[in-house]
Short mmCIF file of C-alpha atoms (C1' of nucleotides) in Angstrom, two decimals:
data_model
loop_
_atom_site.label_atom_id
_atom_site.label_comp_id
_atom_site.label_asym_id
_atom_site.label_seq_id
_atom_site.Cartn_x
_atom_site.Cartn_y
_atom_site.Cartn_z
CA MET E 4 -14.21 0.55 -3.06
CA ASN E 5 -16.87 1.96 -5.38
CA ARG E 6 -19.92 0.80 -3.14
CA PRO E 7 -23.56 1.35 -4.04
CA VAL E 8 -24.71 4.56 -4.02
CA CYS E 9 -27.40 6.11 -2.44
CA LEU E 10 -28.25 3.22 -0.59
CA ILE E 11 -31.56 3.90 0.28
CA VAL E 12 -32.59 0.21 0.88
CA PRO E 13 -30.28 -1.37 3.24
CA ASP E 14 -28.25 -4.56 2.42
CA ILE E 15 -30.76 -7.04 2.56
CA ASP E 16 -33.47 -6.74 5.16
CA ASP E 17 -35.50 -3.99 6.42
CA ILE E 18 -36.38 0.13 5.96
CA GLU E 19 -38.12 -0.22 9.11
CA PRO E 20 -36.27 1.70 12.06
CA LYS E 21 -37.49 -1.41 13.99
CA SER E 22 -34.34 -3.40 14.56
CA SER E 23 -35.37 -6.75 13.39
CA ASP E 24 -33.08 -8.59 16.63
CA PRO E 25 -33.31 -8.83 20.24
CA PRO E 26 -31.17 -5.77 20.75
CA MET E 27 -28.86 -7.52 22.96
CA THR E 28 -28.14 -4.00 23.92
CA ALA E 29 -27.71 -3.23 27.35
CA SER E 30 -28.06 0.24 28.64
CA THR E 31 -30.75 1.37 25.83
CA PRO E 32 -31.73 4.75 27.47
CA PRO E 33 -35.03 4.04 29.59
CA GLN E 34 -37.88 5.17 27.41
CA PRO E 35 -41.25 3.84 28.41
CA THR E 36 -41.01 2.22 24.78
CA THR E 37 -43.76 2.89 22.11
CA GLU E 38 -42.76 6.69 22.09
CA PRO E 39 -41.07 7.20 18.71
CA PRO E 40 -37.21 7.91 18.69
CA THR E 41 -36.14 11.58 18.63
CA LYS E 42 -34.61 12.64 14.99
CA ARG E 43 -31.37 12.49 17.07
CA ASP E 44 -31.58 9.00 18.21
CA LEU E 45 -32.63 7.81 14.71
CA LEU E 46 -29.52 9.65 13.37
CA LEU E 47 -26.84 8.18 15.88
CA ASP E 48 -28.70 4.86 15.02
CA CYS E 49 -28.11 5.20 11.52
CA ALA E 50 -25.00 6.61 11.78
CA GLN E 51 -23.66 3.74 13.89
CA GLU E 52 -25.09 0.98 11.34
CA LEU E 53 -23.36 2.67 8.58
CA PHE E 54 -20.24 3.37 10.37
CA THR E 55 -19.93 0.00 11.50
CA LYS E 56 -20.50 -1.67 8.26
CA GLU E 57 -18.80 0.56 6.18
CA GLY E 58 -16.52 2.82 8.03
CA PHE E 59 -15.97 6.03 9.00
CA HIS E 60 -14.67 7.67 5.85
CA ALA E 61 -16.44 5.73 3.37
CA THR E 62 -19.84 6.72 4.89
CA GLY E 63 -21.00 9.88 3.97
CA ILE E 64 -23.52 12.13 5.68
CA ASP E 65 -25.90 11.58 2.56
CA ARG E 66 -26.24 8.04 3.02
CA ILE E 67 -26.80 8.47 6.94
CA LEU E 68 -29.58 10.80 5.80
CA ASP E 69 -30.85 9.17 3.12
CA ARG E 70 -31.29 6.24 5.57
CA ALA E 71 -32.86 8.02 8.68
CA GLY E 72 -35.47 9.71 6.23
CA VAL E 73 -34.26 13.31 8.02
CA ALA E 74 -33.01 16.44 6.54
CA LYS E 75 -29.29 17.37 6.33
CA MET E 76 -30.35 20.73 8.54
CA THR E 77 -31.27 18.61 11.27
CA LEU E 78 -28.46 16.63 11.32
CA TYR E 79 -26.39 19.87 11.50
CA ASN E 80 -28.55 21.50 14.37
CA ASN E 81 -27.98 18.67 16.20
CA PHE E 82 -24.59 17.38 16.09
CA GLY E 83 -22.60 20.43 14.40
CA SER E 84 -20.31 18.75 12.08
CA LYS E 85 -19.81 14.96 10.95
CA GLU E 86 -17.08 14.38 13.44
CA GLN E 87 -19.19 15.51 16.56
CA LEU E 88 -21.77 13.01 15.21
CA ILE E 89 -18.84 10.33 14.89
CA VAL E 90 -17.61 11.27 18.61
CA GLU E 91 -21.46 10.87 19.98
CA VAL E 92 -21.82 7.73 18.17
CA LEU E 93 -18.99 6.18 19.69
CA ASP E 94 -19.58 7.64 23.05
CA ARG E 95 -23.00 6.13 23.09
CA ALA E 96 -21.29 2.81 21.72
CA SER E 97 -19.06 2.75 24.42
CA GLU E 98 -21.76 3.18 27.16
CA GLY E 99 -23.60 0.19 25.56
CA LEU E 100 -20.50 -2.03 25.31
CA ILE E 101 -19.66 -1.16 28.94
CA GLY E 102 -23.08 -1.76 30.01
CA MET E 103 -23.04 -5.32 28.22
CA MET E 104 -19.85 -6.14 29.82
CA GLY E 105 -21.22 -5.00 33.16
CA GLU E 106 -24.23 -7.02 32.83
CA TRP E 107 -22.25 -10.09 31.45
CA ALA E 108 -20.21 -9.95 34.54
CA ALA E 109 -23.14 -9.60 36.94
CA ARG E 110 -23.96 -12.97 36.00
CA SER E 111 -21.93 -14.18 39.04
CA SER E 112 -20.69 -12.83 42.06
CA ASP E 113 -17.57 -14.58 42.19
CA PRO E 114 -15.10 -12.70 40.67
CA PHE E 115 -13.31 -15.72 38.52
CA GLU E 116 -16.59 -16.51 37.19
CA GLN E 117 -17.17 -13.13 36.25
CA VAL E 118 -13.99 -12.79 34.06
CA MET E 119 -15.16 -15.92 32.48
CA HIS E 120 -18.76 -14.42 31.75
CA LEU E 121 -17.32 -11.78 30.07
CA PHE E 122 -15.72 -13.95 27.77
CA ASP E 123 -19.03 -16.04 27.65
CA GLY E 124 -21.07 -12.72 26.62
CA LEU E 125 -18.45 -11.76 23.97
CA GLY E 126 -18.81 -15.41 22.61
CA GLU E 127 -22.83 -14.97 22.18
CA TRP E 128 -22.39 -11.36 20.71
CA PHE E 129 -19.45 -13.18 18.35
CA SER E 130 -21.97 -15.65 17.30
CA ARG E 131 -24.35 -13.29 15.99
CA PRO E 132 -24.11 -12.80 12.32
CA ASP E 133 -24.25 -9.13 12.13
CA CYS E 134 -21.33 -8.64 14.40
CA ARG E 135 -18.64 -6.74 13.21
CA GLY E 136 -16.30 -6.62 16.03
CA CYS E 137 -15.77 -2.93 18.49
CA LEU E 138 -16.67 0.15 16.87
CA LEU E 139 -14.21 1.79 19.09
CA GLN E 140 -11.34 -0.38 17.94
CA ALA E 141 -12.26 0.32 14.28
CA ALA E 142 -12.42 4.23 15.07
CA ALA E 143 -8.88 3.91 16.56
CA ALA E 144 -7.67 2.31 13.07
CA GLU E 145 -9.14 4.86 11.07
CA PHE E 146 -8.39 8.03 13.29
CA SER E 147 -4.84 8.65 14.42
CA ASP E 148 -4.47 12.17 15.29
CA PRO E 149 -3.82 12.01 19.09
CA ASP E 150 -5.60 15.08 19.76
CA SER E 151 -8.64 14.59 17.97
CA PRO E 152 -12.17 14.73 19.89
CA VAL E 153 -13.06 11.18 17.98
CA THR E 154 -9.46 9.94 19.31
CA GLN E 155 -10.34 11.09 22.80
CA ALA E 156 -13.68 9.19 22.95
CA ILE E 157 -11.86 6.32 22.17
CA GLN E 158 -9.19 6.83 25.07
CA ARG E 159 -12.42 7.66 27.29
CA HIS E 160 -13.75 4.02 26.22
CA ASP E 161 -10.16 2.41 27.00
CA ALA E 162 -10.21 3.91 30.38
CA ARG E 163 -13.85 2.57 31.11
CA VAL E 164 -12.68 -0.91 30.15
CA ARG E 165 -9.80 -1.01 32.10
CA THR E 166 -11.85 0.38 35.00
CA LEU E 167 -14.37 -2.48 34.67
CA VAL E 168 -12.17 -4.94 34.49
CA THR E 169 -9.56 -3.87 37.24
CA ARG E 170 -12.53 -3.72 39.19
CA ILE E 171 -13.18 -7.49 38.71
CA ALA E 172 -9.52 -7.98 38.89
CA ARG E 173 -8.88 -6.66 42.43
CA ALA E 174 -11.81 -8.50 43.70
CA THR E 175 -10.13 -11.81 43.46
CA GLU E 176 -7.34 -10.67 45.66
CA CYS E 177 -4.42 -11.86 43.59
CA ARG E 178 -1.18 -10.51 44.17
CA ALA E 179 -0.91 -8.30 41.14
CA PRO E 180 -4.14 -7.49 40.26
CA ASP E 181 -3.66 -4.47 37.75
CA ASP E 182 -1.48 -6.63 36.02
CA LEU E 183 -4.03 -9.31 35.61
CA ALA E 184 -6.57 -6.90 34.46
CA THR E 185 -3.95 -5.39 31.84
CA GLN E 186 -3.44 -9.28 30.52
CA ILE E 187 -7.34 -9.63 30.60
CA CYS E 188 -8.04 -6.14 28.59
CA LEU E 189 -5.12 -7.82 26.13
CA LEU E 190 -7.18 -11.02 25.76
CA LEU E 191 -10.12 -8.89 25.15
CA ALA E 192 -8.60 -6.09 22.58
CA GLY E 193 -7.31 -9.68 20.64
CA SER E 194 -10.49 -11.44 20.64
CA LEU E 195 -12.16 -8.42 19.29
CA SER E 196 -9.64 -7.95 16.74
CA ALA E 197 -9.54 -11.45 15.57
CA VAL E 198 -13.46 -11.55 15.22
CA ARG E 199 -13.14 -9.15 12.59
CA VAL E 200 -11.47 -11.74 10.32
CA CYS E 201 -12.91 -15.08 11.41
CA ARG E 202 -16.37 -13.92 12.09
CA CYS E 203 -17.32 -16.44 14.41
CA ARG E 204 -17.11 -16.99 18.74
CA GLN E 205 -13.80 -18.89 18.63
CA PRO E 206 -11.47 -16.00 19.36
CA ALA E 207 -13.92 -15.45 22.41
CA ASP E 208 -13.60 -18.98 23.48
CA ALA E 209 -10.12 -19.49 23.11
CA ALA E 210 -9.78 -15.78 25.13
CA LYS E 211 -11.77 -17.38 27.89
CA ARG E 212 -9.55 -20.26 28.05
CA ALA E 213 -6.24 -18.32 28.18
CA ALA E 214 -7.89 -16.20 30.60
CA ALA E 215 -8.58 -18.74 33.28
CA ILE E 216 -5.08 -19.90 33.12
CA LEU E 217 -3.77 -16.49 33.83
CA LEU E 218 -6.42 -15.91 36.35
CA GLU E 219 -5.34 -19.10 38.21
CA ASP E 220 -1.59 -18.27 37.69
CA ALA E 221 -2.53 -15.23 39.46
CA CYS E 222 -4.03 -16.15 42.53
CA ARG E 223 -1.70 -19.42 42.94
CA ARG E 224 1.05 -17.03 42.87
CA ALA E 225 -0.90 -15.11 45.63
CA GLU E 226 -0.89 -18.22 48.05
CA PRO E 227 2.44 -19.28 49.64
CA PRO E 228 3.91 -21.80 47.63
CA ARG E 229 2.79 -25.55 48.38
CA LEU E 230 4.97 -28.02 49.51
CA MET H 16 4.36 -2.73 9.72
CA ASN H 17 5.95 0.20 9.26
CA ARG H 18 8.36 -1.65 7.66
CA PRO H 19 10.32 0.68 6.32
CA VAL H 20 11.36 -1.30 3.49
CA CYS H 21 13.27 1.17 0.93
CA LEU H 22 11.49 4.07 2.66
CA ILE H 23 12.43 6.90 0.63
CA VAL H 24 10.81 9.60 2.22
CA PRO H 25 11.00 10.59 5.86
CA ASP H 26 8.14 11.10 8.20
CA ILE H 27 7.12 14.59 8.32
CA ASP H 28 9.40 16.51 5.74
CA ASP H 29 10.03 15.06 2.62
CA ILE H 30 11.80 15.01 -0.72
CA GLU H 31 15.14 13.88 0.45
CA PRO H 32 15.80 10.27 -0.58
CA LYS H 33 18.02 9.58 2.61
CA SER H 34 16.13 6.77 4.80
CA SER H 35 16.35 8.53 8.10
CA ASP H 36 16.27 5.58 10.68
CA PRO H 37 17.78 2.48 11.21
CA PRO H 38 15.19 0.19 9.12
CA MET H 39 14.34 -2.30 11.47
CA THR H 40 13.59 -4.22 8.65
CA ALA H 41 13.86 -7.70 8.05
CA SER H 42 13.81 -8.80 4.20
CA THR H 43 14.05 -5.82 2.40
CA PRO H 44 14.70 -7.28 -0.79
CA PRO H 45 18.13 -8.49 -1.71
CA GLN H 46 18.89 -5.70 -4.01
CA PRO H 47 22.52 -4.92 -4.12
CA THR H 48 21.96 -1.35 -2.73
CA THR H 49 22.46 2.05 -4.23
CA GLU H 50 20.23 1.48 -7.22
CA PRO H 51 17.27 3.63 -7.55
CA PRO H 52 14.18 2.09 -6.69
CA THR H 53 11.22 1.58 -9.47
CA LYS H 54 8.61 3.85 -9.54
CA ARG H 55 6.46 0.83 -8.49
CA ASP H 56 8.79 0.58 -5.37
CA LEU H 57 8.57 4.05 -4.84
CA LEU H 58 4.56 4.14 -5.16
CA LEU H 59 4.32 1.18 -2.55
CA ASP H 60 6.48 3.07 -0.06
CA CYS H 61 4.52 6.19 -0.16
CA ALA H 62 1.09 4.60 -0.19
CA GLN H 63 1.68 2.34 2.77
CA GLU H 64 3.27 5.31 4.55
CA LEU H 65 0.01 7.70 3.97
CA PHE H 66 -1.99 4.38 4.37
CA THR H 67 -0.39 3.84 8.06
CA LYS H 68 -0.55 7.50 8.83
CA GLU H 69 -4.02 8.53 7.72
CA GLY H 70 -6.11 5.42 6.78
CA PHE H 71 -7.05 3.89 3.11
CA HIS H 72 -10.14 5.70 2.61
CA ALA H 73 -8.56 9.01 3.65
CA THR H 74 -5.78 8.74 1.75
CA GLY H 75 -6.03 9.85 -1.90
CA ILE H 76 -4.76 8.91 -4.81
CA ASP H 77 -3.07 12.44 -5.51
CA ARG H 78 -1.43 12.73 -1.58
CA ILE H 79 0.24 9.31 -2.99
CA LEU H 80 1.31 10.72 -6.46
CA ASP H 81 2.64 13.78 -4.86
CA ARG H 82 4.61 12.11 -2.20
CA ALA H 83 6.64 9.78 -4.47
CA GLY H 84 6.40 12.67 -7.36
CA VAL H 85 4.90 10.49 -9.92
CA ALA H 86 2.66 10.82 -12.89
CA LYS H 87 -1.10 9.19 -11.92
CA MET H 88 -0.77 7.40 -15.23
CA THR H 89 2.36 5.64 -13.60
CA LEU H 90 0.12 4.34 -10.93
CA TYR H 91 -2.56 3.23 -13.05
CA ASN H 92 -0.08 1.67 -15.38
CA ASN H 93 1.34 -0.22 -12.36
CA PHE H 94 -1.76 -1.07 -10.57
CA GLY H 95 -4.77 -0.69 -12.35
CA SER H 96 -6.76 0.78 -9.13
CA LYS H 97 -6.54 2.05 -6.03
CA GLU H 98 -7.68 -1.48 -4.63
CA GLN H 99 -4.97 -2.94 -6.22
CA LEU H 100 -2.28 -0.71 -4.74
CA ILE H 101 -4.21 -1.57 -1.44
CA VAL H 102 -3.99 -5.33 -1.83
CA GLU H 103 -0.38 -4.86 -2.72
CA VAL H 104 0.64 -2.72 -0.16
CA LEU H 105 -0.48 -4.85 2.14
CA ASP H 106 0.98 -7.99 0.77
CA ARG H 107 4.04 -6.34 1.01
CA ALA H 108 3.16 -5.09 4.45
CA SER H 109 2.68 -8.71 5.52
CA GLU H 110 5.48 -10.01 3.96
CA GLY H 111 7.60 -7.32 5.77
CA LEU H 112 6.08 -8.01 9.36
CA ILE H 113 6.32 -11.93 9.35
CA GLY H 114 10.04 -11.27 8.09
CA MET H 115 10.62 -9.13 11.46
CA MET H 116 8.78 -12.04 13.66
CA GLY H 117 10.78 -14.75 11.99
CA GLU H 118 13.95 -12.66 12.71
CA TRP H 119 12.87 -11.86 16.11
CA ALA H 120 12.26 -15.57 17.20
CA ALA H 121 15.53 -16.74 15.33
CA ARG H 122 17.25 -15.02 18.25
CA SER H 123 17.14 -18.18 20.09
CA SER H 124 16.74 -22.18 19.37
CA ASP H 125 14.53 -22.39 22.36
CA PRO H 126 10.76 -22.39 21.49
CA PHE H 127 10.13 -20.81 24.85
CA GLU H 128 12.61 -18.18 24.04
CA GLN H 129 11.60 -17.62 20.90
CA VAL H 130 8.13 -17.07 22.02
CA MET H 131 9.70 -14.33 24.38
CA HIS H 132 11.72 -12.76 21.65
CA LEU H 133 8.57 -12.37 19.44
CA PHE H 134 7.10 -10.08 22.01
CA ASP H 135 10.57 -8.58 22.83
CA GLY H 136 10.67 -7.50 18.96
CA LEU H 137 7.60 -5.87 19.32
CA GLY H 138 8.18 -3.95 22.46
CA GLU H 139 11.17 -2.66 20.19
CA TRP H 140 8.98 -1.76 17.13
CA PHE H 141 6.37 -0.12 19.67
CA SER H 142 9.12 1.85 21.01
CA ARG H 143 9.46 3.59 17.88
CA PRO H 144 7.69 7.00 17.50
CA ASP H 145 6.38 6.29 14.14
CA CYS H 146 5.23 3.23 15.26
CA ARG H 147 1.46 3.38 14.58
CA GLY H 148 0.42 -0.07 14.68
CA CYS H 149 -0.01 -2.92 12.33
CA LEU H 150 -1.62 -2.02 8.95
CA LEU H 151 -3.30 -5.31 8.21
CA GLN H 152 -5.51 -4.80 11.44
CA ALA H 153 -6.31 -1.32 10.54
CA ALA H 154 -7.27 -2.59 6.81
CA ALA H 155 -9.68 -5.22 8.71
CA ALA H 156 -11.06 -2.30 10.72
CA GLU H 157 -11.99 -0.49 7.50
CA PHE H 158 -12.85 -3.10 4.95
CA SER H 159 -15.52 -5.29 5.86
CA ASP H 160 -16.70 -6.83 2.86
CA PRO H 161 -15.34 -10.58 2.85
CA ASP H 162 -15.18 -10.99 -0.71
CA SER H 163 -13.04 -7.81 -1.61
CA PRO H 164 -9.49 -8.65 -2.56
CA VAL H 165 -8.14 -6.64 0.47
CA THR H 166 -9.95 -8.72 3.04
CA GLN H 167 -8.62 -11.87 1.16
CA ALA H 168 -4.93 -10.18 1.76
CA ILE H 169 -5.79 -9.59 5.30
CA GLN H 170 -6.56 -13.20 5.76
CA ARG H 171 -3.42 -14.24 3.95
CA HIS H 172 -1.69 -12.38 6.61
CA ASP H 173 -3.64 -14.14 9.53
CA ALA H 174 -2.62 -17.56 7.66
CA ARG H 175 0.77 -16.55 7.75
CA VAL H 176 1.29 -15.31 11.45
CA ARG H 177 -0.95 -18.61 12.62
CA THR H 178 1.71 -20.34 10.79
CA LEU H 179 4.43 -19.07 12.11
CA VAL H 180 3.28 -19.07 15.55
CA THR H 181 2.30 -22.48 15.46
CA ARG H 182 5.41 -23.56 14.14
CA ILE H 183 6.90 -22.50 17.24
CA ALA H 184 4.36 -23.65 19.59
CA ARG H 185 4.40 -27.52 17.88
CA ALA H 186 8.34 -27.06 18.79
CA THR H 187 7.62 -26.72 22.70
CA GLU H 188 6.09 -30.47 22.58
CA CYS H 189 3.31 -29.01 24.94
CA ARG H 190 0.26 -30.95 24.84
CA ALA H 191 -2.22 -28.84 23.07
CA PRO H 192 0.25 -26.53 20.83
CA ASP H 193 -2.47 -25.22 18.43
CA ASP H 194 -4.38 -23.95 21.36
CA LEU H 195 -1.21 -22.39 22.54
CA ALA H 196 -0.73 -20.76 19.17
CA THR H 197 -4.01 -19.69 19.16
CA GLN H 198 -3.75 -18.15 22.66
CA ILE H 199 -0.12 -16.26 21.40
CA CYS H 200 -2.20 -15.21 18.32
CA LEU H 201 -4.85 -13.35 20.99
CA LEU H 202 -1.94 -11.68 22.72
CA LEU H 203 0.14 -10.51 19.17
CA ALA H 204 -3.08 -9.00 18.28
CA GLY H 205 -4.21 -7.52 21.40
CA SER H 206 -1.00 -5.95 21.74
CA LEU H 207 -1.22 -4.73 18.43
CA SER H 208 -4.68 -3.12 19.20
CA ALA H 209 -3.89 -1.71 22.29
CA VAL H 210 -0.44 0.03 20.95
CA ARG H 211 -2.93 2.05 18.71
CA VAL H 212 -4.05 3.75 21.62
CA CYS H 213 -1.14 4.02 24.53
CA ARG H 214 1.71 4.40 21.87
CA CYS H 215 4.11 2.52 23.67
CA ARG H 216 5.88 -0.78 24.27
CA GLN H 217 3.95 -1.50 27.32
CA PRO H 218 1.07 -3.63 25.36
CA ALA H 219 4.08 -5.80 24.30
CA ASP H 220 5.95 -6.20 27.62
CA ALA H 221 2.47 -7.22 29.48
CA ALA H 222 1.69 -9.70 26.51
CA LYS H 223 4.72 -11.22 27.20
CA ARG H 224 4.24 -11.62 30.66
CA ALA H 225 0.87 -13.21 29.74
CA ALA H 226 2.61 -15.50 27.17
CA ALA H 227 5.12 -16.55 29.53
CA ILE H 228 2.76 -17.84 32.03
CA LEU H 229 0.60 -19.64 28.92
CA LEU H 230 3.51 -21.44 27.90
CA GLU H 231 4.72 -22.57 31.03
CA ASP H 232 0.99 -23.59 32.00
CA ALA H 233 1.01 -25.40 28.71
CA CYS H 234 4.07 -27.27 29.16
CA ARG H 235 3.38 -27.91 32.54
CA ARG H 236 0.15 -29.72 31.80
CA ALA H 237 2.02 -31.99 29.26
CA GLU H 238 4.14 -33.52 31.94
CA PRO H 239 2.93 -36.32 34.09
CA PRO H 240 1.39 -34.60 37.28
CA ARG H 241 4.17 -34.36 40.01
CA LEU H 242 3.63 -35.77 43.20
"C1'" DT X 4 12.46 3.70 -32.79
"C1'" DG X 5 9.89 2.56 -29.43
"C1'" DG X 6 8.70 1.98 -25.12
"C1'" DA X 7 8.22 4.59 -20.58
"C1'" DA X 8 7.22 8.17 -17.69
"C1'" DT X 9 5.63 12.81 -18.05
"C1'" DA X 10 1.96 17.05 -17.12
"C1'" DG X 11 -2.22 18.30 -17.35
"C1'" DA X 12 -6.89 18.75 -18.41
"C1'" DC X 13 -10.92 16.06 -18.23
"C1'" DA X 14 -15.07 13.65 -16.73
"C1'" DG X 15 -18.63 12.23 -13.43
"C1'" DA X 16 -19.28 11.36 -8.98
"C1'" DC X 17 -19.25 12.05 -4.15
"C1'" DC X 18 -17.72 14.68 -0.16
"C1'" DT X 19 -18.92 18.43 4.03
"C1'" DG X 20 -21.36 22.13 5.28
"C1'" DT X 21 -24.37 26.54 4.18
"C1'" DC X 22 -28.64 28.67 2.87
"C1'" DT X 23 -33.19 29.66 2.22
"C1'" DA X 24 -37.85 29.32 2.26
"C1'" DG X 25 -41.95 26.97 3.49
"C1'" DA X 26 -44.44 23.15 6.48
"C1'" DT X 27 -45.59 21.46 10.74
"C1'" DG X 28 -46.64 21.36 15.10
"C1'" DT X 29 -46.89 23.11 19.86
"C1'" DT X 30 -47.15 26.44 22.98
"C1'" DT X 31 -48.69 31.03 24.72
"C1'" DA X 32 -51.80 35.28 24.98
"C1'" DG X 33 -55.90 37.05 24.62
"C1'" DC Q 23 -61.44 28.41 21.46
"C1'" DT Q 24 -58.91 31.43 18.77
"C1'" DA Q 25 -54.69 33.25 17.23
"C1'" DA Q 26 -50.24 34.60 17.37
"C1'" DA Q 27 -45.53 33.37 18.13
"C1'" DC Q 28 -42.45 30.08 18.48
"C1'" DA Q 29 -39.20 25.88 17.45
"C1'" DT Q 30 -38.45 22.25 14.98
"C1'" DC Q 31 -38.01 20.12 10.62
"C1'" DT Q 32 -38.49 19.86 5.76
"C1'" DA Q 33 -36.64 19.77 0.97
"C1'" DG Q 34 -33.82 21.36 -2.59
"C1'" DA Q 35 -30.50 24.30 -4.26
"C1'" DC Q 36 -25.74 25.28 -3.66
"C1'" DA Q 37 -20.56 26.56 -3.05
"C1'" DG Q 38 -16.18 24.36 -3.19
"C1'" DG Q 39 -13.91 20.77 -2.51
"C1'" DT Q 40 -11.89 16.06 -3.20
"C1'" DC Q 41 -12.28 11.71 -5.34
"C1'" DT Q 42 -11.10 7.98 -8.78
"C1'" DG Q 43 -10.20 7.38 -13.33
"C1'" DT Q 44 -9.39 7.84 -18.70
"C1'" DC Q 45 -7.14 10.48 -21.78
"C1'" DT Q 46 -3.99 12.96 -24.64
"C1'" DA Q 47 0.14 15.49 -26.09
"C1'" DT Q 48 4.94 15.28 -24.99
"C1'" DT Q 49 9.51 14.46 -23.23
"C1'" DC Q 50 12.88 11.38 -22.04
"C1'" DC Q 51 16.14 7.65 -22.65
"C1'" DA Q 52 17.80 3.00 -24.14
#
DNA sequence: TGGAATAGACAGACCTGTCTAGATGTTTAG
DNA sequence: CTAAACATCTAGACAGGTCTGTCTATTCCA
């Protein structure tokens, strides 16, 4: 509560919109670099950063504007409302997350290894000191009206994750791939929730071990019983 | 959480002091009933309900006061600040949840069954239409300053859950009970996160199946390899 | 008599969203 | 190449709320 007001200068670090870390993003739009970002993208970036750090309700429009160095009307011309800004931030964050997960999985062609790489990637992410967990999960905690566009964005993301994981699970050719996918999604959600408290990669590593056991079990049951 | 301890005010409509649902509570304080709740408890109840439904930042003090029918000074005399009110709501919610989990587990004396009952209980909770997931998890999403008293309350809760689950896991006498406990905690957190989106008991049931597999695996590995 | 609760005003800040009037830069027409 | 038309962005004031927290004067009840 009671946060420093009108934070022109960020927490410890930059003023520059240059992200001071290898972006770890997948799927940044294909821009040929060196081109200055549009005001729109700048707003999305700053909004995402502040929403991630402080929460959605706790972050005022003015804080975002100060940070982006952009006039209020630019925001309202581009997004129309704070709610719509939140929705677009969430959609973009989801896109980035799904992209990252896709890249992690693509480190192998074997579906078992793909799942392992999923949690390895998560562990790398969790290791970064600025990692605050999944923004979509945070939004789900802060917005509970099932009809709001924010909730719908969250559900879209959820469906995307499930699709990605289900695709991998089915490739294992185990007996009940959709159940396996559900269990892996639970482990993903669990580690994303846990990292918010422990702030280290441990939940990802633990989830990886659990996923390996579940995977092995699912595939074992698919084969005729030995003996 | 939701833990309708002494929930004086029903869900949508207000004012009547009869609690309109089988309380599902564990560990309501031992009060000999019929005694009117203190203003303090009334405030905690209403605050918990509104925080659960709307979020912490989105819920203003005045809304809590209106709902409780209590003067502002009563709140500030009892709690001193909104932040402290949040902390006490969280501590009480944690107590309720841990109590519920303890009762669920106590439905059996076999540790394997205790874990199963844990997720069964979760499923019963998730089945209630007013279930909005775990308030502590929501708080973790909304408050990220690691030094804030709110965060400390969340960490206390986390430690309590871990203690409870670890105690059960150790009773199984499997080889690595603490790892097993970590995995079960991940499944708990995962299903608590998932219920926020799907609003049904399915995550609890899926987590139960996953937990059974992990448990069986952990115990199997403890025994000498067959053959 | 005294402690607890009350209503209600109040301060000072922040909130979202609107409006205006002017600056800037880019495209198009002559 | 110039000039007009256009869209975008700017700063800043503003409206109408809401926020947390304080204060006072009064009432209730033990």
